CSV table of C-alpha atoms in Angstrom, one decimal:
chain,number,residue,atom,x,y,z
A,1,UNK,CA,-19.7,8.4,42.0
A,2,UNK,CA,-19.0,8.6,38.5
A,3,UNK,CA,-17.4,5.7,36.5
A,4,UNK,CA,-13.8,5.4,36.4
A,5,UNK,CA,-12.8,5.8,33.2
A,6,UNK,CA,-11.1,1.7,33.3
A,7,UNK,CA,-14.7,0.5,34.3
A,8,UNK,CA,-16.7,2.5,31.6
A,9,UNK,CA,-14.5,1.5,29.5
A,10,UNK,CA,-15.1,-2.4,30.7
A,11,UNK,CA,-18.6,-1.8,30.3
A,12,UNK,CA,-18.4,-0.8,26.7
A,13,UNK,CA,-16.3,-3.9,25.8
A,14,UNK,CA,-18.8,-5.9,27.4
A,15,UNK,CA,-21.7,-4.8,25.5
A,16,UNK,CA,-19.4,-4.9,22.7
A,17,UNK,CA,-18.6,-8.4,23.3
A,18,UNK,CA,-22.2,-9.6,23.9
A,19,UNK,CA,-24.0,-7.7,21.2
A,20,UNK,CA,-21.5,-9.6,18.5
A,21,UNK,CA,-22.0,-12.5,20.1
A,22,UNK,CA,-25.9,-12.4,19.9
A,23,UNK,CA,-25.9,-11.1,16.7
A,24,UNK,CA,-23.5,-13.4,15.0
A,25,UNK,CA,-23.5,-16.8,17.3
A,26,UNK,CA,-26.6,-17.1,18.7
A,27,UNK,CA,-25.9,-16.0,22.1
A,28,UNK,CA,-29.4,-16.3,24.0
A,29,UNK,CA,-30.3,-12.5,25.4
A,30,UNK,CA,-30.4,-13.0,29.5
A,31,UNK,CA,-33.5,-12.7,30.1
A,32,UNK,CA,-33.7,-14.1,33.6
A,33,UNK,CA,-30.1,-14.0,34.9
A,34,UNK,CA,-31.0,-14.7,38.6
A,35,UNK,CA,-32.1,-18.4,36.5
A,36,UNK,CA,-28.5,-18.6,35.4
A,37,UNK,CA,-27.3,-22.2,35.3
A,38,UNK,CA,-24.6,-23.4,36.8
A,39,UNK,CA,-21.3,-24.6,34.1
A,40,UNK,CA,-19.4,-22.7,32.0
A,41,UNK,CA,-20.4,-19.2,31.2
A,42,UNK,CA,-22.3,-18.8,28.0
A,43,UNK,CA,-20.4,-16.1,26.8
A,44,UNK,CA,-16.8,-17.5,27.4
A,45,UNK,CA,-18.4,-20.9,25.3
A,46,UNK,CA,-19.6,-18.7,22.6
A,47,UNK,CA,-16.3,-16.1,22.7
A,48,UNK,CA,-14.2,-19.7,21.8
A,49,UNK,CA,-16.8,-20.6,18.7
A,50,UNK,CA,-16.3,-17.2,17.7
A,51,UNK,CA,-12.3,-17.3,18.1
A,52,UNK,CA,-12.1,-20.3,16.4
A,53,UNK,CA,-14.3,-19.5,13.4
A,54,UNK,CA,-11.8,-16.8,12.7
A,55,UNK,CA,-8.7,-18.8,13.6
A,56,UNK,CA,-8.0,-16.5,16.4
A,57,UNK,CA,-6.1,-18.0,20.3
A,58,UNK,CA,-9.2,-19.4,21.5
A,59,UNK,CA,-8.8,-18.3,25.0
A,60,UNK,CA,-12.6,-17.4,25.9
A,61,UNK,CA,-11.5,-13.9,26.9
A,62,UNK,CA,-12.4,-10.7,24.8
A,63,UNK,CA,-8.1,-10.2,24.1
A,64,UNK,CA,-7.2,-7.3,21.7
A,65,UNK,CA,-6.8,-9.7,18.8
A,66,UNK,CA,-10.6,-10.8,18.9
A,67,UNK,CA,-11.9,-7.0,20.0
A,68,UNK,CA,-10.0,-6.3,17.1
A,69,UNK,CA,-12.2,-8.4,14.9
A,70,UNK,CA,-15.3,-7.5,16.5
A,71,UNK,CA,-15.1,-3.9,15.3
A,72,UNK,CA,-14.1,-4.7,11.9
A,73,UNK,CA,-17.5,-4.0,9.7
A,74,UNK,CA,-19.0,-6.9,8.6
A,75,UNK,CA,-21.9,-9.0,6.9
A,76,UNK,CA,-25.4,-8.9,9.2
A,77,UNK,CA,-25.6,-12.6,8.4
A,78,UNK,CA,-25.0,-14.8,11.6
A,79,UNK,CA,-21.5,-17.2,11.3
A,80,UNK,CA,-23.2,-19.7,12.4
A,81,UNK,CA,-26.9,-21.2,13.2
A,82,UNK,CA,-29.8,-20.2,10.5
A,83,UNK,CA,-30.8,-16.9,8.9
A,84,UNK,CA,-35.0,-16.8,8.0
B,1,UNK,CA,-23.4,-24.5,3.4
B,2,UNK,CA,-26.2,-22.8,5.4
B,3,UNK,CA,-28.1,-25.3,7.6
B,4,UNK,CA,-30.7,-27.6,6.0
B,5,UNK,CA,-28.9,-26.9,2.5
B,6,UNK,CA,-31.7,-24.7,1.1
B,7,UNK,CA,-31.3,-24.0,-2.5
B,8,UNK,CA,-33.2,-22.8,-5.3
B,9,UNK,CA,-35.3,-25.1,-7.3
B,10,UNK,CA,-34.2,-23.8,-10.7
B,11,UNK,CA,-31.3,-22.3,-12.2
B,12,UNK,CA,-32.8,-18.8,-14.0
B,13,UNK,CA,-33.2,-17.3,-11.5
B,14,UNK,CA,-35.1,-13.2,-11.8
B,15,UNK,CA,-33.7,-10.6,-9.8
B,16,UNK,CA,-35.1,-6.7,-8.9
B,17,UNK,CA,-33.3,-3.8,-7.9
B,18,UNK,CA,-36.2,-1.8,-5.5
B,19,UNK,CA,-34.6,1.1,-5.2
B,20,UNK,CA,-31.0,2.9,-5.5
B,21,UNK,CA,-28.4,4.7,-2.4
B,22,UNK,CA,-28.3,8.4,-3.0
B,23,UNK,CA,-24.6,8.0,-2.8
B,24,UNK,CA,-24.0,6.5,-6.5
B,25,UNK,CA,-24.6,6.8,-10.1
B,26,UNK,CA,-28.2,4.4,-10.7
B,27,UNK,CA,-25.8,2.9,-13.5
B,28,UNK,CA,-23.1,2.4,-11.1
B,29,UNK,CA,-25.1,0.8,-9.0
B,30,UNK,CA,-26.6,-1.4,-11.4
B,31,UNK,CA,-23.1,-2.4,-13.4
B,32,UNK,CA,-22.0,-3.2,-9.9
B,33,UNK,CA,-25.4,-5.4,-9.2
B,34,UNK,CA,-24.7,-7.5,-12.4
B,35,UNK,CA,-20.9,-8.0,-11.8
B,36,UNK,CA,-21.5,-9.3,-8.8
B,37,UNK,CA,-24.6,-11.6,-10.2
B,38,UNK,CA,-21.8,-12.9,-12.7
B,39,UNK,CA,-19.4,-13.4,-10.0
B,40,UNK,CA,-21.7,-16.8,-9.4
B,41,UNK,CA,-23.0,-17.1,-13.0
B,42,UNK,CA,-19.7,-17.5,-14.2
B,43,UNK,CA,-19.3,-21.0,-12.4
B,44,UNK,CA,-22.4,-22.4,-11.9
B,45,UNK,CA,-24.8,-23.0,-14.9
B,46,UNK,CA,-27.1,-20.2,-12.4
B,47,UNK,CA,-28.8,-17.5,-14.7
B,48,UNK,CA,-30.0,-14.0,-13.6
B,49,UNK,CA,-32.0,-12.4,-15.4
B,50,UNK,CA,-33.8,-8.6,-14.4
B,51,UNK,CA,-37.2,-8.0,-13.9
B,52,UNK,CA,-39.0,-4.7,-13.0
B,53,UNK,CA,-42.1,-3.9,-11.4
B,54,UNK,CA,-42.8,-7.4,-10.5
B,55,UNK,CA,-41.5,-9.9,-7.7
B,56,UNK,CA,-38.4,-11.4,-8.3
B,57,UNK,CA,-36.3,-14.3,-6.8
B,58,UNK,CA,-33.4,-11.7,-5.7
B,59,UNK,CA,-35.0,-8.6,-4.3
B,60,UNK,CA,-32.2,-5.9,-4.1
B,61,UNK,CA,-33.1,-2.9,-2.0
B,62,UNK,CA,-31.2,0.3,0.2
B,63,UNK,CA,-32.7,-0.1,3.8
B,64,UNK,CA,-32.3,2.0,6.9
B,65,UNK,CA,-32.6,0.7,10.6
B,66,UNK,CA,-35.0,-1.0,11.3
B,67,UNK,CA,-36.9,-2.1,8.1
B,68,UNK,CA,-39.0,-5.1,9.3
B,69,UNK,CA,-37.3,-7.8,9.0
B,70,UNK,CA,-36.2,-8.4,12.3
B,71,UNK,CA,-32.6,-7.7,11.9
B,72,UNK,CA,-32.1,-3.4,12.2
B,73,UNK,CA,-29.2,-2.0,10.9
B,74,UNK,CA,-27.0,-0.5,12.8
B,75,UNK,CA,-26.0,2.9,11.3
B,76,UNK,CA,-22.7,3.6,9.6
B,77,UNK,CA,-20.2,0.5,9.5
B,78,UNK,CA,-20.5,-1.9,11.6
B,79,UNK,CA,-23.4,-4.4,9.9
B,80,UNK,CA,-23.3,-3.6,6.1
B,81,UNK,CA,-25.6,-5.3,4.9
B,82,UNK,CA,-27.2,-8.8,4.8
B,83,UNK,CA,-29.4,-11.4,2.9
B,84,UNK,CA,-31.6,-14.4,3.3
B,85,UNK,CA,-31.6,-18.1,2.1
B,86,UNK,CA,-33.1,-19.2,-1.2
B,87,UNK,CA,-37.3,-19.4,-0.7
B,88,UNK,CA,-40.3,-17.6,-1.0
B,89,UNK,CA,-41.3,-14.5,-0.3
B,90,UNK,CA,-38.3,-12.9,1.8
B,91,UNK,CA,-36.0,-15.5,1.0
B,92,UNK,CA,-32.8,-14.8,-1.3
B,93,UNK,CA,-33.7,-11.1,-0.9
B,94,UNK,CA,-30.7,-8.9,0.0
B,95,UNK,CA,-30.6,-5.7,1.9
B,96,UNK,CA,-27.9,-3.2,2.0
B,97,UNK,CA,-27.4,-0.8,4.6
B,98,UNK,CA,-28.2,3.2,3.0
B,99,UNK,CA,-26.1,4.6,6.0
B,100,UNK,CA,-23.4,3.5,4.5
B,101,UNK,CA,-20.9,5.4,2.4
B,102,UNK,CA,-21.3,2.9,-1.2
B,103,UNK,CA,-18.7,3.3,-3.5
B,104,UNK,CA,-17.4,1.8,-6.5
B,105,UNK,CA,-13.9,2.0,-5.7
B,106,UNK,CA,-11.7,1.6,-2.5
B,107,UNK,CA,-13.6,4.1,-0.6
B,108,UNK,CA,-15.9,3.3,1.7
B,109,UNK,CA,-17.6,0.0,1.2
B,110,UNK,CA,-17.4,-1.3,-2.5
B,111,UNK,CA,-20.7,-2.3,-3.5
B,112,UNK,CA,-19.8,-4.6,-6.1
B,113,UNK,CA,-17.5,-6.5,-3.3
B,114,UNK,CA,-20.4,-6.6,-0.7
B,115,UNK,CA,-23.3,-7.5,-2.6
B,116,UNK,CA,-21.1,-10.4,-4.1
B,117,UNK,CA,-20.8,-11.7,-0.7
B,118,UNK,CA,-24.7,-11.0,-0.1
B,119,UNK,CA,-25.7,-13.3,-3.2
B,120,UNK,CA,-23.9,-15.9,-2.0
B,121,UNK,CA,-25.9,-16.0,0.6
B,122,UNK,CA,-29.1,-15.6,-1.7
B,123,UNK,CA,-28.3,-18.8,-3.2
B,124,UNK,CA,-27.3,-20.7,-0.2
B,125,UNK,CA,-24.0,-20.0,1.2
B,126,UNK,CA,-22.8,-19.3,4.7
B,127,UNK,CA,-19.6,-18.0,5.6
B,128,UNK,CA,-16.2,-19.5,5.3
B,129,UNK,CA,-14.1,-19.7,7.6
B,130,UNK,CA,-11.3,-19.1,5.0
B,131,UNK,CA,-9.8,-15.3,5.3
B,132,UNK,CA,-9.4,-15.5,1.7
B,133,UNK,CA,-12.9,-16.2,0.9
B,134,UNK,CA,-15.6,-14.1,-0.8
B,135,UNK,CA,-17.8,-15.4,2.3
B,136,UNK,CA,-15.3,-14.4,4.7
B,137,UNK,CA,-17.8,-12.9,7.2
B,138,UNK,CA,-15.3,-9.4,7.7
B,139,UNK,CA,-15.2,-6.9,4.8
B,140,UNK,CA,-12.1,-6.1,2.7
B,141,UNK,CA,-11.6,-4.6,-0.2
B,142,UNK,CA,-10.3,-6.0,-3.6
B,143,UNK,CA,-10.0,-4.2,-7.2
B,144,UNK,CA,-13.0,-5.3,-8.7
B,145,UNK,CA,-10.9,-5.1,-11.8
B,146,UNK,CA,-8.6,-7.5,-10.3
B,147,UNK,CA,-11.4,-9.5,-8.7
B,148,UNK,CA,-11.2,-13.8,-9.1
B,149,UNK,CA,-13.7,-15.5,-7.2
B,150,UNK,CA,-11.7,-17.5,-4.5
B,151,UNK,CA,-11.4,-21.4,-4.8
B,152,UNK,CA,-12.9,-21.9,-1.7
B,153,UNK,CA,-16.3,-20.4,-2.5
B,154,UNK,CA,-16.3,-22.0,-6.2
B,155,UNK,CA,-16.1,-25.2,-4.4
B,156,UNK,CA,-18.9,-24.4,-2.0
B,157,UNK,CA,-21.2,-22.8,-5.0
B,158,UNK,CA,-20.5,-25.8,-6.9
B,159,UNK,CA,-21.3,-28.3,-4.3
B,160,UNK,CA,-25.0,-26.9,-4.1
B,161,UNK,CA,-25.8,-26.2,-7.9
B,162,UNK,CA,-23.0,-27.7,-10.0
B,163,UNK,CA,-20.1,-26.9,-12.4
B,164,UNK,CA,-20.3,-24.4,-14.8
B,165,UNK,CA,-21.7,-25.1,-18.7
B,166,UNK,CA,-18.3,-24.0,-19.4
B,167,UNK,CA,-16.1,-26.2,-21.4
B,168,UNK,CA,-13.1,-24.6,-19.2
B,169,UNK,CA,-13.8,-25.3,-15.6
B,170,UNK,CA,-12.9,-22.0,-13.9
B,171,UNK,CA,-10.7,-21.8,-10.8
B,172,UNK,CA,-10.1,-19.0,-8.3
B,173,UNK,CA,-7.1,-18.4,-6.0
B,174,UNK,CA,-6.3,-20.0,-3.0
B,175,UNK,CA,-5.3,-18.6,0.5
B,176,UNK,CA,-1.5,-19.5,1.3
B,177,UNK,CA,-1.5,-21.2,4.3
B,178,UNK,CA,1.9,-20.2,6.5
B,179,UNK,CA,3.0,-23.9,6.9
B,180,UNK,CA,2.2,-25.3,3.5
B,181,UNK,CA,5.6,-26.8,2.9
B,182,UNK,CA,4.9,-26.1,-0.9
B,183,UNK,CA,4.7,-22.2,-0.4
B,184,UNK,CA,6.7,-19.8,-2.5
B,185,UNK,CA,7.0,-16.4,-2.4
B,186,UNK,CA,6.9,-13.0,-4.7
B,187,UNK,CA,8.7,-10.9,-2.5
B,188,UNK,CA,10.4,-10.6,1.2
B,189,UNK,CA,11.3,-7.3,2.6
B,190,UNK,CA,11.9,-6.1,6.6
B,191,UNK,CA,9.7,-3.6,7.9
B,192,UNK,CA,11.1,-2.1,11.1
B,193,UNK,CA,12.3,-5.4,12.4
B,194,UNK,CA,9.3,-7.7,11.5
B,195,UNK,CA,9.6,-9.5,8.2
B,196,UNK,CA,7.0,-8.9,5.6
B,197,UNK,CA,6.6,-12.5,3.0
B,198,UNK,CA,4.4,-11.4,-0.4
B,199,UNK,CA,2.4,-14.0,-2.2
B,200,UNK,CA,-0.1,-13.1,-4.6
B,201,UNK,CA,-2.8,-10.7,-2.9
B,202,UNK,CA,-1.9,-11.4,0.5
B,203,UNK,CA,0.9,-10.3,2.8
B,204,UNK,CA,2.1,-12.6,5.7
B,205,UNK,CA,3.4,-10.8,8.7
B,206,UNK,CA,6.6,-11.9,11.2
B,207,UNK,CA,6.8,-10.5,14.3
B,208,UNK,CA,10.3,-11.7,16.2
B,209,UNK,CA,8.6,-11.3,19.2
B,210,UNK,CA,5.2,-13.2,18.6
B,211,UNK,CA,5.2,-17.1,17.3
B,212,UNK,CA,2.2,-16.9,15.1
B,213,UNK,CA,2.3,-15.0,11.3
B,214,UNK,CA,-0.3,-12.8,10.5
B,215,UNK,CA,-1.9,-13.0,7.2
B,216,UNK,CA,-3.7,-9.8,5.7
B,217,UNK,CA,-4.5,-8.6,2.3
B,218,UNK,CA,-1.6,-6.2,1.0
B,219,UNK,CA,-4.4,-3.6,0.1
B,220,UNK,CA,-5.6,-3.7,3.9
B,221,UNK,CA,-2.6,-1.7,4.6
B,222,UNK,CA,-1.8,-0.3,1.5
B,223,UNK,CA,-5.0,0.0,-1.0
B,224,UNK,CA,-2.5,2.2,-3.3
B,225,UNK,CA,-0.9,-1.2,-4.0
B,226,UNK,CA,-1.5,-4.0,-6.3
B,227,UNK,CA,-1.7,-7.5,-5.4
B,228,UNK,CA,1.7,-9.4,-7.2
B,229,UNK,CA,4.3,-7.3,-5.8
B,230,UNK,CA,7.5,-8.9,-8.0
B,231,UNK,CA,10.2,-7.0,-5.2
B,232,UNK,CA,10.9,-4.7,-2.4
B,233,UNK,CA,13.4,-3.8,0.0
B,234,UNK,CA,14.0,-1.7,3.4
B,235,UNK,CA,16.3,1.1,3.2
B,236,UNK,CA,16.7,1.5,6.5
B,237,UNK,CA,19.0,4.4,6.2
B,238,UNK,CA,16.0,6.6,5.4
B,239,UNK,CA,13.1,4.7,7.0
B,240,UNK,CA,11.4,3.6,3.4
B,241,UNK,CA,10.3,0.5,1.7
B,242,UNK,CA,10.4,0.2,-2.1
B,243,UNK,CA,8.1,-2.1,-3.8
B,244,UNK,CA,8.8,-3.7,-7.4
B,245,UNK,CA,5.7,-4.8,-10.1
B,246,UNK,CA,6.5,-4.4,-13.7
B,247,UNK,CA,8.4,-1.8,-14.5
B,248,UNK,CA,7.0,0.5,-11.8
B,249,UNK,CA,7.8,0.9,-8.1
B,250,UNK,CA,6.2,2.7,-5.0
B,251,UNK,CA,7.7,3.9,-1.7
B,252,UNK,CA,6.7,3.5,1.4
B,253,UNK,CA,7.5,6.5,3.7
B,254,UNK,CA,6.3,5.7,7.6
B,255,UNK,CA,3.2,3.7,7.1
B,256,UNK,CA,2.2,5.3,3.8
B,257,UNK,CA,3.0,5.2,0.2
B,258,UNK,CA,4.6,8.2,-0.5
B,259,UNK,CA,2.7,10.7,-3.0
B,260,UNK,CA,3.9,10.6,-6.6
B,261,UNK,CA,4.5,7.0,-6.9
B,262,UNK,CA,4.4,4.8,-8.6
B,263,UNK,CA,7.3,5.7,-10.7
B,264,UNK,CA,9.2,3.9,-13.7
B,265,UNK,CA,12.0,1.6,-12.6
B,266,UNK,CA,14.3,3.7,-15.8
B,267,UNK,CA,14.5,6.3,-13.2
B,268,UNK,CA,16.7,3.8,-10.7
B,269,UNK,CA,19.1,3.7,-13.8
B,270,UNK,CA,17.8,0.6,-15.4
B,271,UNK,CA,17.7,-0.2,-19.4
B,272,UNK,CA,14.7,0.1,-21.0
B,273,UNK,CA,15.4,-4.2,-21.5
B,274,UNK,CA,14.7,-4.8,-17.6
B,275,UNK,CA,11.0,-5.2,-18.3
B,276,UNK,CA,10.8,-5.9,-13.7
B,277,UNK,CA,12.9,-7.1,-11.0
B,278,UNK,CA,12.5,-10.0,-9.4
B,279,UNK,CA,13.9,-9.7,-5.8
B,280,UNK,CA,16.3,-6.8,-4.3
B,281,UNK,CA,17.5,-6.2,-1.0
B,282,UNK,CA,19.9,-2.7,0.2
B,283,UNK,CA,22.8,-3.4,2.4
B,284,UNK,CA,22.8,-1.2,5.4
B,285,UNK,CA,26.5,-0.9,6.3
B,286,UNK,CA,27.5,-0.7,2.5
B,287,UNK,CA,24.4,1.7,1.2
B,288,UNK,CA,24.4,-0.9,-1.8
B,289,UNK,CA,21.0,-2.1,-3.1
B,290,UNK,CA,21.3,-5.4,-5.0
B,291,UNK,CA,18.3,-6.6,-7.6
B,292,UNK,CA,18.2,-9.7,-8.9
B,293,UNK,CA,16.6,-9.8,-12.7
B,294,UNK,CA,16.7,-13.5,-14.4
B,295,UNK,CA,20.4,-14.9,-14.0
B,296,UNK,CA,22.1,-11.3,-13.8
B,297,UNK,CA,22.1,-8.7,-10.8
B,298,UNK,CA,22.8,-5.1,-10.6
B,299,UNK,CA,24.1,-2.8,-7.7
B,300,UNK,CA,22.8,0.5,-6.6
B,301,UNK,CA,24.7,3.4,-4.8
B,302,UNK,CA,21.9,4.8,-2.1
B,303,UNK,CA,23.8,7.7,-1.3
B,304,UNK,CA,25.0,8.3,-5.0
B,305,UNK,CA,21.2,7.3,-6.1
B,306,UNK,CA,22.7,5.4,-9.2
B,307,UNK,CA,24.0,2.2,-10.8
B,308,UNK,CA,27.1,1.4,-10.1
B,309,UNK,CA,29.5,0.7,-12.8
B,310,UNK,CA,30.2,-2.8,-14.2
B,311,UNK,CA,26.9,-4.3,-13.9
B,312,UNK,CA,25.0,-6.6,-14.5
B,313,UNK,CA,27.3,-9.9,-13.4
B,314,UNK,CA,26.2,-13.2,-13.2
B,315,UNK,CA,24.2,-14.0,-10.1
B,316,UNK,CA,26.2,-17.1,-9.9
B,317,UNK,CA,30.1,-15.4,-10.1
B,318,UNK,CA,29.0,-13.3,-6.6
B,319,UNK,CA,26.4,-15.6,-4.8
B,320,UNK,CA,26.9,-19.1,-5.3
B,321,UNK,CA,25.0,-22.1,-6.8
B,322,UNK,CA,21.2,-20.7,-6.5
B,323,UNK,CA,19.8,-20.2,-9.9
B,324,UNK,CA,17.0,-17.4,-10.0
B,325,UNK,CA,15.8,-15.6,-7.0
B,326,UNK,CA,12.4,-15.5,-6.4
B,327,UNK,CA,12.6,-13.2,-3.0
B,328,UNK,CA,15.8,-11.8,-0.7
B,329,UNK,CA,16.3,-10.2,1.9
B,330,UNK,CA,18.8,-9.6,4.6
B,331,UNK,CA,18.7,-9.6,8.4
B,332,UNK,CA,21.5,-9.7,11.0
B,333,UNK,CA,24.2,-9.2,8.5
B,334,UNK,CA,22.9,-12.8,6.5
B,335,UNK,CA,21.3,-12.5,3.0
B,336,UNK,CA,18.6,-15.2,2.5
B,337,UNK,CA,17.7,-16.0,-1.0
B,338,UNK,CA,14.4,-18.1,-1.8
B,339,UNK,CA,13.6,-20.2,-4.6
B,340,UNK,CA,11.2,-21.6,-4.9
B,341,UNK,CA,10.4,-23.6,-1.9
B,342,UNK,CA,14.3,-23.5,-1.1
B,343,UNK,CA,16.1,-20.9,1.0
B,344,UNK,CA,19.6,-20.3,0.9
B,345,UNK,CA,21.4,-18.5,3.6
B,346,UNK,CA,24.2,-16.8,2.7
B,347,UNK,CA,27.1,-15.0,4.0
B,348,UNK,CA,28.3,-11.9,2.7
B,349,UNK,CA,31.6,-11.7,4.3
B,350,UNK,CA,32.3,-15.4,4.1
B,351,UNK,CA,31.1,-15.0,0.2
B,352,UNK,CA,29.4,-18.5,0.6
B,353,UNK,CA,26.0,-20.1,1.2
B,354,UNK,CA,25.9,-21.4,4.9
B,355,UNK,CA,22.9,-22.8,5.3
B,356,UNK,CA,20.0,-24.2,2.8
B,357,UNK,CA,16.9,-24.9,4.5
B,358,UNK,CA,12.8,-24.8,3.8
B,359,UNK,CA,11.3,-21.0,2.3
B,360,UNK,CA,8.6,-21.6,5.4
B,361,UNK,CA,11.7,-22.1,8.3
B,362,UNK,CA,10.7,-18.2,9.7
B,363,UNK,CA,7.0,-19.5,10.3
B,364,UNK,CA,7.6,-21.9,13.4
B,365,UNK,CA,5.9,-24.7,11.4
């Protein structure tokens, strides 16, 4: 069947989510996820770095307020971590 | 400070611009270039000096997608641009994304703004955490005729290569912090039932419905604007906002300032003496607009759109003990004056002051 429109749209806030997150904190690309360790999920730790950095409710979920900063255009240069 | 505090070994440092966006003037590009460079020369005792056809420190170039470098840019918006730490070879080279729309004024992406931001990264910055900051990581725009390099990244440059040769240190602005029991403000208006507090280039937002304040540059939602706004109030009546700098005002129809503006204050019926107003705010259930200039105060008829007779009166002989008034406004039939960091509430039926607290009381400190 095709998508419901509430799932595509999940799935684009997802990717949204992860591709600022890799980009800008050093999220590690899933390479293996059937290897996934156990503990908190990587993205929810690095969604609360993020929300901090920019003083936003640090609640590990992608809320309005912090999809709202995600799409704002931006400097390529990672917030945190090394740039070579 | 970017991990492992790189940094340049010298101060004269060479820069190169390889090649130029299609979407300005060469020479606009390049003014904006060396504005930027002196945004950092200007309090450091860095030099920049250009160099062509050979390699430079800085290495300025227009790049699309992927340009080998590891980090592809993502087409219009989005990534702007970027720029790597002080070293060889790649390092303190910055690249600017061609996709986007460069500008040297509020459209699009200023380049001046954006390559400022890049250089700091050239010379070993990272990005602040401070919304105020040049290294803010998100883009905004700022006049670059009104430009100041913030505080917060003159402290940071400073930290890796020093003060400035000047015999004045220079400072920049800092970003008002909503609980900072020292905070003062420029203006205060309502804005279809939030509260809208002006200080300097920023605008902090009051929602009665949500606890935190919102802090945002006035020219993120109004770039026809200039930072300082000295008044405004709501007429509510008809929907606008009017804001106050100098002897000029705007209005704000909707979510837009209105076309035409900004116009000269003479036009509201004041003497060519009022040089600007200070604070006003419009009494819905009277149509009277009050403005508060040094120790006086005039009154406006909305629906007669002119002075009333008789004025200006003493501040003092109508509203009580509060000396100048920095900002007004009025909400739930109360007028609160500030001054400095006091607020007086007062009421307008009782003709007395009821309450005097703290200017920051509306941020839930």
């Amino acid at each position: 069947f095709p998508m419901t429109p509430e799932a595509e749209d999940e799935g684009k806030t997802l990717r949204l989510v992860e591709s600022y997150l890799q980009n800008f904190y050093n999220l590690q690309r899933d390479r293996q996820p059937h290897l996934r360790h156990h503990g908190e999920n990587p993205l929810a730790a690095k969604l609360k770095e993020m929300q901090a950095f920019f003083g936003l409710q640090v609640t590990g979920k992608p809320d309005l307020n912090t999809l709202e900063v995600m799409k704002k255009p931006r400097c390529g240069v990672p917030d945190v971590g090394r740039y070579v | 400070f970017t991990a492992g505090n790189p940094k340049w070994k010298r101060n004269n440092l060479t820069y190169r611009i390889l090649n130029y966006t299609p979407k300005m003037r060469q020479a606009d590009v390049e003014e904006a270039i060396q504005k930027a460079l002196s945004v950092w020369s200007n309090v450091t005792p860095l030099t920049f000096q250009k160099v062509e056809n050979k390699e430079a420190d800085i290495m300025i170039s227009f790049a699309y997608r992927d340009h080998r470098d590891n980090s592809p840019f993502d087409g219009p918006n989005g990534q702007l641009a970027h720029a790597f730490q002080p070293g060889e070879g790649i390092g303190g080279d910055v690249h600017l994304d061609d996709e986007e729309f460069w500008t040297k004024d509020g459209r699009g992406y200023n380049l001046f703004i954006v390559a400022a931001h890049e250089l700091g990264h050239s010379l070993g910055l990272s990005h602040s955490n401070d919304p105020g900051a040049l290294m803010y990581p998100t883009y905004s725009y700022t006049d670059p005729k009104e430009f100041l390099l913030p505080q917060d990244d003159i402290n940071g440059i400073q930290a890796i290569y020093g003060k400035s040769n000047a015999a004045v240190q220079p400072t920049g602005p800092t970003t008002p912090q909503a609980c900072d029991p020292n905070l003062t403000f420029d203006a205060i208006t309502t804005l279809r039932g939030e509260i809208i507090f002006f200080k300097d280039r920023y605008m902090l937002r009051k929602h009665p419905e949500r606890a935190e304040t919102e802090l945002n540059f006035i020219s993120l939602l109004w770039p026809k604007l200039p930072s300082g706004i000295q008044a405004a109030y709501e007429n509510i009546e008809r929907d606008e906002v009017l804001f106050f700098k100098e002897s000029k005002y705007w209005v704000l129809r909707g979510y837009d300032i209105a076309p035409g503006y900004p116009k000269p204050i003479y036009h509201l019926g004041f003497p060519k003496t009022v040089k600007r107003v200070n604070a006003a705010y419009s009494d819905e259930t009277t149509g009277k607009t009050y403005f508060f200039i040094a120790d006086r105060y005039w009154r406006y008829d909305e629906n007669k759109k002119s002075m009333d007779h008789g004025y200006p009166k003493k501040i003092a002989s109508n509203f009580g003990k509060i000396g100048r008034v920095d900002a007004v406004f009025q909400k739930d039939g109360y007028v609160y004056f500030f001054h400095g960091t006091t607020q007086f509430q007062f009421d307008p039926r009782a003709k007395r002051i009821v309450k005097k607290t703290r200017s920051i009381s509306w941020f839930n400190c």
